Coordinates of C-alpha atoms and ligand atoms in Angstrom, one line a residue:
X1 CA -22.1 -5.5 -22.4
X2 CA -20.9 -8.8 -23.9
X3 CA -22.9 -9.8 -27.0
X4 CA -24.7 -12.9 -27.8
X5 CA -23.3 -14.5 -30.9
X6 CA -26.4 -16.0 -32.5
X7 CA -29.9 -15.0 -33.4
X8 CA -33.3 -16.7 -32.8
X9 CA -36.5 -17.4 -34.8
X10 CA -38.4 -15.2 -32.3
X11 CA -38.2 -11.4 -32.7
X12 CA -36.3 -9.6 -30.0
X13 CA -33.4 -11.1 -28.2
X14 CA -32.7 -13.0 -25.0
X15 CA -30.3 -10.9 -23.0
X16 CA -28.5 -11.7 -19.7
X17 CA -30.7 -10.4 -17.0
X18 CA -28.1 -9.3 -14.4
X19 CA -31.0 -8.5 -12.0
X20 CA -28.8 -9.0 -8.9
X21 CA -30.4 -6.0 -7.2
X22 CA -34.0 -7.3 -7.5
X23 CA -34.2 -8.1 -3.8
X24 CA -32.4 -5.1 -2.5
X25 CA -34.9 -2.5 -1.1
X26 CA -34.7 1.1 -2.1
X27 CA -32.4 3.0 0.3
X28 CA -32.6 6.8 0.7
X29 CA -29.3 8.4 0.1
X30 CA -28.2 11.2 2.5
X31 CA -28.8 14.7 1.1
X32 CA -25.8 15.6 -1.1
X33 CA -23.9 18.8 -0.6
X34 CA -25.0 20.1 -4.0
X35 CA -27.3 19.3 -6.9
X36 CA -27.4 20.4 -10.5
X37 CA -30.9 20.6 -12.0
X38 CA -31.1 21.1 -15.8
X39 CA -34.1 23.0 -17.2
X40 CA -34.9 20.3 -19.7
X41 CA -35.7 16.9 -18.3
X42 CA -38.5 15.8 -20.7
X43 CA -39.6 15.5 -24.2
X44 CA -40.8 19.0 -25.3
X45 CA -40.1 22.6 -24.4
X46 CA -37.4 23.5 -21.9
X47 CA -38.3 25.4 -18.7
X48 CA -37.2 28.9 -17.9
X49 CA -35.3 29.3 -14.6
X50 CA -37.5 31.0 -12.0
X51 CA -34.6 31.6 -9.5
X52 CA -31.3 33.4 -9.6
X53 CA -27.9 33.1 -8.0
X54 CA -28.1 33.8 -4.2
X55 CA -31.8 32.8 -3.9
X56 CA -32.8 30.6 -1.0
X57 CA -34.9 27.7 -2.1
X58 CA -37.0 25.1 -0.4
X59 CA -37.7 21.4 -1.2
X60 CA -40.6 21.2 -3.7
X61 CA -40.4 24.9 -4.7
X62 CA -40.9 25.4 -8.5
X63 CA -37.6 26.6 -9.9
X64 CA -38.3 26.2 -13.6
X65 CA -41.5 26.3 -15.7
X66 CA -42.9 27.3 -19.1
X67 CA -46.3 28.0 -20.6
X68 CA -45.6 25.5 -23.4
X69 CA -48.1 22.6 -23.2
X70 CA -45.5 19.8 -23.8
X71 CA -43.4 20.4 -20.8
X72 CA -43.5 20.0 -17.0
X73 CA -42.4 22.2 -14.1
X74 CA -39.1 21.5 -12.3
X75 CA -38.7 21.7 -8.5
X76 CA -35.9 22.1 -6.1
X77 CA -34.9 18.8 -4.6
X78 CA -32.9 20.2 -1.7
X79 CA -33.2 23.3 0.5
X80 CA -30.4 25.7 0.3
X81 CA -28.8 28.4 -1.8
X82 CA -28.7 28.8 -5.6
X83 CA -25.0 29.1 -6.4
X84 CA -25.3 29.5 -10.1
X85 CA -27.8 29.4 -13.0
X86 CA -25.6 28.5 -15.9
X87 CA -25.4 26.8 -19.3
X88 CA -25.6 23.0 -19.3
X89 CA -25.1 20.6 -22.3
X90 CA -27.4 17.5 -22.2
X91 CA -26.5 14.1 -23.4
X92 CA -28.4 14.9 -26.6
X93 CA -26.1 18.0 -27.1
X94 CA -28.9 20.4 -26.3
X95 CA -27.7 23.5 -24.5
X96 CA -30.0 24.6 -21.7
X97 CA -29.7 26.2 -18.3
X98 CA -29.1 24.4 -15.0
X99 CA -29.8 25.6 -11.5
X100 CA -26.9 24.7 -9.1
X101 CA -28.1 24.5 -5.5
X102 CA -25.8 24.1 -2.4
X103 CA -27.7 22.2 0.2
X104 CA -28.2 23.6 3.7
X105 CA -28.8 20.0 4.9
X106 CA -32.2 21.0 6.5
X107 CA -34.5 19.8 3.7
X108 CA -37.1 22.4 4.6
X109 CA -40.3 22.0 2.7
X110 CA -41.9 24.7 0.5
X111 CA -45.3 25.6 1.9
X112 CA -46.9 24.8 -1.5
X113 CA -46.3 21.1 -0.8
X114 CA -49.8 20.1 0.1
X115 CA -51.9 17.1 -1.0
X116 CA -53.8 18.2 -4.1
X117 CA -57.6 18.6 -4.1
X118 CA -58.7 16.3 -6.9
X119 CA -62.4 15.9 -7.7
X120 CA -62.7 16.2 -11.5
X121 CA -60.7 15.4 -14.6
X122 CA -59.6 19.0 -14.8
X123 CA -58.3 19.2 -11.3
X124 CA -56.6 15.8 -11.8
X125 CA -54.7 17.0 -14.9
X126 CA -53.8 20.2 -13.1
X127 CA -52.5 18.2 -10.1
X128 CA -50.4 15.9 -12.4
X129 CA -48.9 19.0 -14.1
X130 CA -48.1 20.5 -10.7
X131 CA -46.3 17.2 -9.7
X132 CA -43.8 17.7 -12.5
X133 CA -44.3 14.1 -13.6
X134 CA -42.9 12.9 -16.9
X135 CA -42.6 9.3 -18.1
X136 CA -40.2 7.7 -15.7
X137 CA -39.5 4.7 -17.8
X138 CA -37.0 6.6 -19.9
X139 CA -39.2 8.3 -22.5
X140 CA -39.8 11.5 -20.4
X141 CA -43.1 12.5 -22.0
X142 CA -45.0 15.0 -19.7
X143 CA -47.7 13.0 -18.0
X144 CA -50.3 15.7 -17.8
X145 CA -50.2 16.0 -21.6
X146 CA -50.4 12.2 -22.0
X147 CA -53.4 12.0 -19.6
X148 CA -55.2 14.8 -21.6
X149 CA -54.9 13.7 -25.3
X150 CA -57.1 14.8 -28.1
X151 CA -58.6 11.3 -28.3
X152 CA -59.6 11.3 -24.6
X153 CA -63.2 10.3 -25.2
X154 CA -62.3 7.1 -27.0
X155 CA -59.8 5.8 -24.5
X156 CA -60.9 2.5 -22.8
X157 CA -57.7 0.6 -21.7
X158 CA -54.8 1.5 -19.5
X159 CA -51.6 -0.6 -20.1
X160 CA -49.2 -0.3 -17.2
X161 CA -45.7 -1.0 -18.6
X162 CA -43.9 -3.0 -15.9
X163 CA -41.8 -5.1 -18.2
X164 CA -38.4 -3.6 -17.2
X165 CA -36.7 -5.7 -19.8
X166 CA -33.4 -3.9 -19.8
X167 CA -30.6 -5.8 -18.1
X168 CA -29.5 -4.8 -14.6
X169 CA -32.4 -2.4 -13.9
X170 CA -34.7 -3.3 -11.0
X171 CA -36.1 0.0 -10.0
X172 CA -39.5 -0.7 -11.4
X173 CA -39.5 -4.1 -9.8
X174 CA -38.8 -2.5 -6.4
X175 CA -41.5 0.1 -7.0
X176 CA -44.0 -2.7 -7.5
X177 CA -42.8 -4.5 -4.4
X178 CA -42.5 -1.5 -2.1
X179 CA -45.2 0.9 -3.4
X180 CA -47.9 -1.6 -4.4
X181 CA -50.6 0.4 -2.6
X182 CA -49.7 3.7 -4.3
X183 CA -49.5 2.0 -7.7
X184 CA -53.0 0.6 -7.4
X185 CA -54.4 3.9 -6.0
X186 CA -52.9 5.7 -9.0
X187 CA -54.3 3.2 -11.5
X188 CA -57.7 3.5 -9.9
X189 CA -57.6 7.3 -10.0
X190 CA -56.5 7.3 -13.7
X191 CA -59.3 4.9 -14.5
X192 CA -61.8 7.0 -12.6
X193 CA -61.1 10.4 -14.2
X194 CA -60.4 9.1 -17.7
X195 CA -63.4 6.8 -17.5
X196 CA -61.4 3.7 -18.6
X197 CA -63.0 0.2 -18.6
X198 CA -59.9 -1.9 -17.8
X199 CA -56.2 -1.9 -16.9
X200 CA -53.5 -4.4 -17.5
X201 CA -50.2 -4.5 -15.7
X202 CA -47.7 -6.1 -18.1
X203 CA -44.8 -7.6 -16.2
X204 CA -42.1 -9.9 -17.3
X205 CA -42.0 -13.4 -15.7
X206 CA -38.6 -12.8 -14.0
X207 CA -40.2 -10.7 -11.2
X208 CA -41.9 -13.3 -9.1
X209 CA -42.1 -11.3 -5.9
X210 CA -43.7 -8.3 -7.6
X211 CA -46.1 -10.6 -9.5
X212 CA -47.3 -12.3 -6.3
X213 CA -48.0 -8.9 -4.7
X214 CA -49.7 -7.5 -7.7
X215 CA -51.9 -10.6 -8.0
X216 CA -53.2 -10.0 -4.4
X217 CA -54.6 -6.7 -5.5
X218 CA -56.0 -7.8 -8.9
X219 CA -59.7 -6.9 -9.5
X220 CA -62.2 -7.6 -12.2
X221 CA -61.0 -4.4 -13.9
X222 CA -57.3 -4.4 -13.1
X223 CA -55.5 -7.5 -14.3
X224 CA -51.9 -8.7 -14.1
X225 CA -50.5 -10.0 -17.4
X226 CA -47.3 -12.1 -17.0
X227 CA -45.2 -11.8 -20.1
X228 CA -42.3 -13.8 -21.5
X229 CA -38.9 -12.5 -20.5
X230 CA -37.6 -11.3 -23.8
X231 CA -36.0 -7.9 -24.7
X232 CA -37.6 -5.5 -25.7
X233 CA -40.8 -6.5 -24.1
X234 CA -41.2 -3.0 -22.6
X235 CA -41.2 -1.4 -26.1
X236 CA -44.5 0.4 -26.2
X237 CA -45.7 -1.2 -29.4
X238 CA -44.4 -4.6 -28.3
X239 CA -46.2 -4.3 -25.0
X240 CA -49.5 -3.2 -26.5
X241 CA -49.4 -6.1 -29.0
X242 CA -48.6 -8.6 -26.3
X243 CA -51.4 -7.5 -24.1
X244 CA -54.2 -6.4 -26.4
X245 CA -53.2 -8.1 -29.7
X246 CA -53.4 -4.6 -31.3
X247 CA -50.8 -3.6 -33.9
X248 CA -50.2 0.1 -33.9
X249 CA -50.0 1.1 -37.5
X250 CA -47.5 3.6 -38.9
X251 CA -48.4 7.2 -38.1
X252 CA -50.9 6.1 -35.4
X253 CA -50.6 6.5 -31.6
X254 CA -51.8 4.1 -28.9
X255 CA -54.6 6.6 -28.1
X256 CA -55.9 6.1 -31.7
X257 CA -56.8 2.6 -30.6
X258 CA -58.2 3.6 -27.2
X259 CA -55.1 2.6 -25.3
X260 CA -53.1 4.6 -22.8
X261 CA -49.7 3.3 -21.8
X262 CA -48.0 4.5 -18.6
X263 CA -44.8 3.3 -16.9
X264 CA -45.2 1.5 -13.6
X265 CA -42.9 3.8 -11.6
X266 CA -44.7 6.9 -13.0
X267 CA -47.9 5.5 -11.5
X268 CA -46.3 4.5 -8.2
X269 CA -45.0 8.1 -7.9
X270 CA -48.4 9.5 -8.9
X271 CA -50.0 7.6 -6.1
X272 CA -47.5 9.0 -3.6
X273 CA -48.0 12.6 -5.0
X274 CA -51.8 12.4 -4.7
X275 CA -51.3 11.4 -1.0
X276 CA -48.6 13.9 0.0
X277 CA -48.4 16.6 -2.6
X278 CA -44.6 16.2 -2.8
X279 CA -43.7 16.9 -6.5
X280 CA -41.1 14.9 -8.4
X281 CA -38.0 15.9 -6.4
X282 CA -36.5 12.4 -5.7
X283 CA -35.8 9.5 -8.0
X284 CA -35.5 5.8 -7.2
X285 CA -32.9 4.1 -9.4
X286 CA -30.7 1.1 -9.7
X287 CA -26.9 1.5 -9.4
X288 CA -25.3 -1.6 -10.7
X289 CA -22.7 -3.1 -13.1
X290 CA -19.4 -4.8 -12.7
X291 CA -17.6 -1.6 -11.8
X292 CA -19.8 -0.8 -8.8
X293 CA -18.6 -2.0 -5.5
X294 CA -22.0 -2.4 -3.8
X295 CA -24.9 -2.4 -6.3
X296 CA -28.1 -0.9 -4.8
X297 CA -31.4 0.6 -5.4
X298 CA -31.3 4.1 -4.1
X299 CA -33.6 7.1 -3.6
X300 CA -31.8 10.3 -4.5
X301 CA -32.7 14.0 -4.9
X302 CA -32.9 15.0 -8.5
X303 CA -29.7 16.6 -9.7
X304 CA -27.5 14.5 -7.5
X305 CA -24.2 13.9 -9.2
X306 CA -23.4 10.4 -10.4
X307 CA -20.1 10.3 -8.6
X308 CA -21.8 11.1 -5.2
X309 CA -24.3 8.2 -5.8
X310 CA -21.5 5.8 -6.8
X311 CA -19.6 6.8 -3.7
X312 CA -22.7 6.0 -1.6
X313 CA -22.6 2.5 -3.3
X314 CA -19.0 1.9 -2.1
X315 CA -17.3 3.6 -5.1
X316 CA -15.8 1.7 -8.0
X317 CA -14.6 -1.8 -7.6
X318 CA -12.8 -1.7 -11.0
X319 CA -11.9 0.9 -13.5
X320 CA -15.1 1.8 -15.4
X321 CA -15.0 1.3 -19.1
X322 CA -18.5 2.7 -19.8
X323 CA -21.2 4.5 -17.7
X324 CA -24.8 4.4 -18.8
X325 CA -27.7 6.6 -17.9
X326 CA -30.3 3.8 -18.1
X327 CA -29.6 0.3 -19.3
X328 CA -26.9 -1.0 -21.5
X329 CA -29.3 -1.7 -24.4
X330 CA -31.1 1.6 -24.8
X331 CA -29.4 3.8 -22.2
X332 CA -27.2 6.7 -23.0
X333 CA -23.4 6.4 -22.5
X334 CA -22.3 9.4 -20.5
X335 CA -18.8 10.9 -20.8
X336 CA -18.1 10.9 -17.1
X337 CA -19.6 10.6 -13.6
X338 CA -20.2 14.3 -13.2
X339 CA -23.6 14.0 -14.7
X340 CA -26.7 14.8 -12.6
X341 CA -29.7 12.5 -12.1
X342 CA -32.6 13.5 -14.2
X343 CA -36.3 12.7 -13.9
X344 CA -36.3 9.9 -16.5
X345 CA -33.1 8.4 -15.2
X346 CA -33.9 4.9 -13.9
X347 CA -30.4 3.5 -13.6
X348 CA -26.7 4.2 -13.4
X349 CA -24.8 1.2 -14.9
X350 CA -21.0 1.3 -14.7
X351 CA -19.3 -1.6 -16.5
X352 CA -15.7 -2.6 -15.8
X353 CA -13.3 -2.0 -18.7
X354 CA -12.9 -5.8 -19.4
X355 CA -16.7 -6.1 -19.6
X356 CA -17.1 -3.4 -22.2
X357 CA -17.5 -4.9 -25.7
X358 CA -16.0 -2.7 -28.4
X359 CA -17.4 -3.8 -31.8
X360 CA -15.0 -4.1 -34.7
X361 CA -17.1 -3.7 -37.8
X362 CA -16.6 -6.1 -40.7
X363 CA -18.6 -6.3 -44.0
X364 CA -22.2 -7.6 -43.8
X365 CA -22.4 -11.3 -44.7
X366 CA -26.2 -11.2 -45.5
X367 CA -27.1 -13.6 -42.8
X368 CA -30.4 -11.9 -42.1
X369 CA -30.1 -12.3 -38.3
X370 CA -30.8 -8.6 -37.8
X371 CA -34.1 -8.9 -39.6
X372 CA -35.1 -12.0 -37.6
X373 CA -34.3 -10.2 -34.3
X374 CA -36.1 -6.9 -35.1
X375 CA -39.3 -6.8 -33.1
X376 CA -40.9 -4.6 -35.7
X377 CA -39.8 -6.8 -38.6
X378 CA -37.7 -4.0 -40.2
X379 CA -34.6 -4.6 -42.3
X380 CA -31.7 -3.0 -40.5
X381 CA -29.0 -4.4 -42.9
X382 CA -30.7 -2.6 -45.7
X383 CA -30.9 0.6 -43.7
X384 CA -27.2 0.3 -43.1
X385 CA -26.4 0.0 -46.8
X386 CA -28.9 2.7 -48.0
X387 CA -27.5 5.1 -45.3
X388 CA -24.0 4.6 -46.5
X389 CA -24.8 5.8 -50.0
X390 CA -27.4 8.4 -49.0
X391 CA -30.3 6.4 -50.6
X392 CA -33.2 8.3 -48.9
X393 CA -35.8 6.6 -51.1
X394 CA -34.9 3.2 -49.8
X395 CA -34.8 4.4 -46.2
X396 CA -38.3 5.8 -46.7
X397 CA -39.6 2.8 -48.5
X398 CA -38.3 0.4 -45.9
X399 CA -39.7 2.6 -43.1
X400 CA -36.6 3.5 -41.1
X401 CA -38.8 6.0 -39.3
X402 CA -40.4 3.1 -37.4
X403 CA -37.1 2.0 -35.8
X404 CA -37.3 2.4 -32.0
X405 CA -33.5 2.0 -31.6
X406 CA -33.9 -1.0 -29.4
X407 CA -30.5 -2.4 -30.5
X408 CA -31.7 -6.0 -31.0
X409 CA -30.3 -6.0 -34.6
X410 CA -26.8 -4.8 -33.5
X411 CA -26.8 -7.3 -30.6
X412 CA -27.1 -10.3 -32.9
X413 CA -25.1 -9.1 -35.8
X414 CA -22.0 -11.4 -36.3
X415 CA -20.3 -8.8 -38.4
X416 CA -20.6 -6.2 -35.5
X417 CA -22.2 -3.7 -37.8
X418 CA -23.1 -0.6 -35.8
X419 CA -26.7 -0.9 -36.8
X420 CA -28.3 1.4 -34.2
X421 CA -25.9 4.2 -35.1
X422 CA -26.6 3.5 -38.8
X423 CA -30.4 3.7 -38.1
X424 CA -30.0 7.0 -36.2
X425 CA -28.0 8.5 -39.0
X426 CA -30.4 7.1 -41.6
X427 CA -33.4 8.7 -39.8
X428 CA -31.5 12.0 -39.7
X429 CA -30.9 11.7 -43.4
X430 CA -34.6 11.1 -44.0
X431 CA -35.7 14.0 -41.8
X432 CA -33.3 16.4 -43.6
X433 CA -34.6 15.2 -47.0
X434 CA -38.2 15.7 -45.8
X435 CA -37.4 19.2 -44.6
X436 CA -36.0 20.0 -48.0
X437 CA -39.2 18.7 -49.5
X438 CA -37.6 15.7 -51.3
Ligands
SF4_1 S1 -34.1 -1.9 -36.8 FE1 -34.6 -0.6 -35.0 S2 -36.4 -1.5 -34.1 FE2 -35.4 -3.1 -35.4 S3 -34.0 -4.2 -34.1 FE3 -32.8 -2.6 -35.0 S4 -32.9 -1.0 -33.5 FE4 -34.6 -2.4 -33.0
SF4_2 S1 -26.1 -6.6 -40.8 FE1 -25.6 -8.2 -42.2 S2 -24.2 -9.5 -41.1 FE2 -25.2 -8.2 -39.6 S3 -27.0 -9.4 -38.9 FE3 -27.7 -8.1 -40.6 S4 -27.5 -9.4 -42.4 FE4 -26.2 -10.4 -40.8

């Protein structure tokens, strides 16, 4: 994505929105011929495959699970035959297994797909785990664990993160427009079983259609908060501060302040699951960028290969220079379009070669723009310097561990310093030093 060449006195950055798909309804894609479903799709433990080559599977059947708490079961997204269970390397270079399924085109449902019986907190948490839900905004934290924290008794406020501040992505916006009823049902259910006093839906101002629909359903306890359009408004700490005025201190979690944050698409899905019992087997996502012929919002079975989805969107209109899983600011650049859609994948953004900005680093000129842009008021230029000479003490003192890798610093840097990369390496240095007890 092209960079903006100047900073601002406000933290965060003003990025081009590119929300051209905002008014395009979510279209279901025809069932693909095959899907590849990796056994790790969330923060936490990987699942163990529960099927083997040759097995016949049905939609919604559990094909991967684990007894570890921080994890979520994985379900078949198509009916058909398991053609392989083989090693798979994730974008984070983690080696896991993936279940390959050849679709029979029938989309036969597993008999276990039934609306859950929910009448208590315990049965609610059990149902959420059964759904396979993880944070759909990108974080991928298992939702049943989030809804059952140690600090459950002190929770009082639900913050629904509907900022969708990344350029191009409009999947959350469409969820708010098309699944408003399910979104509110889920908010009410979460509030009921967790005994919360209030909920706020934090949405950026550039989503007028969604805001109008949300406002129609506002209640005394569920309020819509319209926020300035400024990246990274959807950062968890930024969102909590904007809505509640609460600063989350180092080492603390939102739950320590009585706040639970959930992504808006996660809640919209949860509302649907409570009604139908269909676990997380499909994903709505935005397919956009200058290399995509017909940008769309699509509903696809999990594990669908990027290339198949891009073909459904008319193929490439230009040679892609970079393909992102997620947005161009915090998304992950994938090596090719053979990658499968995962649970927390909210967009496929393919940029034409001429639109890919390749930074050419030059020495830091001490302009301080990276510090002005940092939403957490960190000092990325100092991290960069300290990291280069392995100065772990400075990295620790300046709190590199707080960096959320939002990319605002790199976006405004006139010297094209690769500050996010430097921050990642700096955090790794600090972790390694901590492990060695230094
Ligand atoms: S230092 Fe980290 S949190 Fe601050 S702007 Fe850079 S990437 Fe974002
Ligand atoms: S890294 Fe240096 S040149 Fe880049 S924004 Fe920060 S202070 Fe300015």
